[in-house]
Short mmCIF file of N, CA and C in Angstrom, two decimals:
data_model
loop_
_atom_site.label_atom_id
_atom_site.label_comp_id
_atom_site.label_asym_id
_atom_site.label_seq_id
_atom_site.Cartn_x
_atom_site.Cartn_y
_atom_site.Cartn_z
N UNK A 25 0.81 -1.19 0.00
CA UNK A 25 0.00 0.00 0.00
C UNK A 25 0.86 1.26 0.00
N UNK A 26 2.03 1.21 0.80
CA UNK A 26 2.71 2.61 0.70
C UNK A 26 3.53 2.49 -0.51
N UNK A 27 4.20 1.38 -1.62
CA UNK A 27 4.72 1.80 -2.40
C UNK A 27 3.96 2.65 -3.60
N UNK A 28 2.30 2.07 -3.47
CA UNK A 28 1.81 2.69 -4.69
C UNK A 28 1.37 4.52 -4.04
N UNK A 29 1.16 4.51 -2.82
CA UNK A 29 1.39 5.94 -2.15
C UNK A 29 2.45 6.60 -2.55
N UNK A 30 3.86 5.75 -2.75
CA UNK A 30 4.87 6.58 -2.76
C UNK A 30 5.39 7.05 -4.17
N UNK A 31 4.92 5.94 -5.25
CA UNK A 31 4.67 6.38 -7.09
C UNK A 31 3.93 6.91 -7.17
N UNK A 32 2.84 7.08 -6.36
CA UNK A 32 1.69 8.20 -6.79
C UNK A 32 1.91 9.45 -6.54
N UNK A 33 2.78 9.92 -5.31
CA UNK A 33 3.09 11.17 -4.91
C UNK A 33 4.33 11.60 -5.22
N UNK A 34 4.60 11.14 -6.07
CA UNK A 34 6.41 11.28 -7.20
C UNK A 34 5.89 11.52 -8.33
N UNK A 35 5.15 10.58 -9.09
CA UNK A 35 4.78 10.80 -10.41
C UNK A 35 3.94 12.12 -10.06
N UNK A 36 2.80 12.33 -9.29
CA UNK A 36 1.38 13.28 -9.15
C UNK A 36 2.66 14.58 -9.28
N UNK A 37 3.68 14.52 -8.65
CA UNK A 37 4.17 15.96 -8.42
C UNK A 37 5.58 16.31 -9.70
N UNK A 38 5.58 15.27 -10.37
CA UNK A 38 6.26 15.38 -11.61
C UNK A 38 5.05 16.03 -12.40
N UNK A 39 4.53 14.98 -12.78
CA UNK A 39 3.51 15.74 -13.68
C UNK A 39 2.85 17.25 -13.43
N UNK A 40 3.10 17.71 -11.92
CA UNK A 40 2.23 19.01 -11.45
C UNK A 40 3.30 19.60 -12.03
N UNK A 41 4.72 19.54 -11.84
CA UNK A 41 5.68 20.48 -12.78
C UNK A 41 5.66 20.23 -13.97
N UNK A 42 5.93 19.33 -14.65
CA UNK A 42 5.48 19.48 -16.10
C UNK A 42 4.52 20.56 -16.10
N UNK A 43 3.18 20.33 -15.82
CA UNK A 43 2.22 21.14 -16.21
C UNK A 43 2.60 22.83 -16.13
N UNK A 44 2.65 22.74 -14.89
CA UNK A 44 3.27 24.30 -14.67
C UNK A 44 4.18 24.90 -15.44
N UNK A 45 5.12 24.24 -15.96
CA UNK A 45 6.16 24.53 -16.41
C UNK A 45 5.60 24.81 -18.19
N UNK A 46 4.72 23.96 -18.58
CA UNK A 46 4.09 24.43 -19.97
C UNK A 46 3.46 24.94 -20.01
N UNK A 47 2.84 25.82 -19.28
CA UNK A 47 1.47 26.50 -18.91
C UNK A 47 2.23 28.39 -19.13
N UNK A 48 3.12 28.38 -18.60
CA UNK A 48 4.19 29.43 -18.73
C UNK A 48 3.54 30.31 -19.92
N UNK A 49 3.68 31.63 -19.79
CA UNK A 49 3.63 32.70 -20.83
C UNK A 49 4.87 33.05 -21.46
N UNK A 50 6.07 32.87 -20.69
CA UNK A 50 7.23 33.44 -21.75
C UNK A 50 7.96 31.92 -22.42
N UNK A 51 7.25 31.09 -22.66
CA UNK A 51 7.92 30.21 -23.13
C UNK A 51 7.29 30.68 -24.35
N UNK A 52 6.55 31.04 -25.43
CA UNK A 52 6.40 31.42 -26.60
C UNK A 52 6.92 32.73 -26.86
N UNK A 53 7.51 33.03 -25.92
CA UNK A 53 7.34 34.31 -26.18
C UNK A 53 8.70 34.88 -26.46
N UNK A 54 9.64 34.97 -27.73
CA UNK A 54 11.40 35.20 -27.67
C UNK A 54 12.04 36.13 -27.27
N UNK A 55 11.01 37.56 -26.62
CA UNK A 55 11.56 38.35 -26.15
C UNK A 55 12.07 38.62 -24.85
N UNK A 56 11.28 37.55 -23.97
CA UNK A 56 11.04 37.13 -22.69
C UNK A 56 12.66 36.34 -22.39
N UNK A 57 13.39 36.30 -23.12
CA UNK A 57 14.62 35.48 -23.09
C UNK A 57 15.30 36.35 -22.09
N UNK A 58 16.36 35.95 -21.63
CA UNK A 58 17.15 36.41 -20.43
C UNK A 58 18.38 37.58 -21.28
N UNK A 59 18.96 38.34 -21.17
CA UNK A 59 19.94 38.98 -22.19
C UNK A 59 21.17 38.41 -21.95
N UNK A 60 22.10 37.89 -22.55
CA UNK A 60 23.10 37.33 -23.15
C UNK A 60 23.73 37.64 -21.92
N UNK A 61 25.01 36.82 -21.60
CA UNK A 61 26.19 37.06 -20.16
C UNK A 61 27.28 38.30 -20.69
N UNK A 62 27.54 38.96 -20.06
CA UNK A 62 28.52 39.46 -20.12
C UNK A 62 29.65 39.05 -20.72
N UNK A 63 30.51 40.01 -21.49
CA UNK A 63 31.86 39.50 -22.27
C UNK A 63 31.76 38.75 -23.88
N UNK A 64 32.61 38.16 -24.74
CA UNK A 64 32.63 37.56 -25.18
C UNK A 64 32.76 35.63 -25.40
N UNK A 65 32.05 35.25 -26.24
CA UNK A 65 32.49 33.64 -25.92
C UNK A 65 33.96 34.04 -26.87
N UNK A 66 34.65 32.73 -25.75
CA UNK A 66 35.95 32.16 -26.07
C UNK A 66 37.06 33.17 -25.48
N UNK A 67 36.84 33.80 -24.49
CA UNK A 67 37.52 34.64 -24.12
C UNK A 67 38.52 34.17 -23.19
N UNK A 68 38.06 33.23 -22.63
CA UNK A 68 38.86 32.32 -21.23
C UNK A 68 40.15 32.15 -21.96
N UNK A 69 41.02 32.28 -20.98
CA UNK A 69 42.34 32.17 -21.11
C UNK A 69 42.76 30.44 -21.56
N UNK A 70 43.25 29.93 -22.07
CA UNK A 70 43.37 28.47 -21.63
C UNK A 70 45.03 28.41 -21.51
N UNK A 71 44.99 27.49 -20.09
CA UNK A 71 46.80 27.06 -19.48
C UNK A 71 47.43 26.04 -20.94
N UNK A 72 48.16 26.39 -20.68
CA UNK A 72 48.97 25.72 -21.88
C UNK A 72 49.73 24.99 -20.96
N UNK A 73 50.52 23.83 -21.46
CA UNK A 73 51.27 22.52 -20.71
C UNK A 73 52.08 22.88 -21.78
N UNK A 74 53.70 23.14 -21.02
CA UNK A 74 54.84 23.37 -21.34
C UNK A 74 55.33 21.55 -20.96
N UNK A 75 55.28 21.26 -22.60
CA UNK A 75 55.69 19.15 -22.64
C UNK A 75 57.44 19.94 -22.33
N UNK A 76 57.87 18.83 -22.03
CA UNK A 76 58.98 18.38 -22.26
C UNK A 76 59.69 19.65 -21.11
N UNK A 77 58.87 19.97 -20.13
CA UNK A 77 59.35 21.13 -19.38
C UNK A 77 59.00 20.41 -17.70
N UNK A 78 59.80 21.00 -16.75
CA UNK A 78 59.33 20.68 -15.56
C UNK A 78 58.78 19.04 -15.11
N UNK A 79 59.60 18.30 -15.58
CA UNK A 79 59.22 16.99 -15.71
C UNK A 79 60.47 16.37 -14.63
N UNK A 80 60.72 14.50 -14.52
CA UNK A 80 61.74 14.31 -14.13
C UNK A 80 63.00 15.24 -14.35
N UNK A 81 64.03 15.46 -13.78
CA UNK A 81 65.42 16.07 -14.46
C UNK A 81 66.64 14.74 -14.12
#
């Protein structure tokens, strides 16, 4: 008896977000979008590995 209590009140509250979550006004809507992050993409520095450096001597 409590396992089907306990799929019923997992699934019941999945599905209550689903719903909610499609029910939404700015999901059709493209202006409603968040504005872009700060900076440019690809800006991150990336470490470079100096081979054949700082290894056994």
């Amino acid at each position: 008896m409590i396992d089907y209590f306990a799929i019923f009140l997992t699934h019941g509250l999945i599905v209550l977000v689903c719903w909610r979550l499609l029910a939404r006004e700015d999901l059709d809507d493209p202006l409603a979008a968040p504005p872009p992050a700060p900076g440019k993409p690809g800006t991150r520095k990336r470490r470079r590995r100096d081979k054949g450096r700082g290894g056994d001597v």
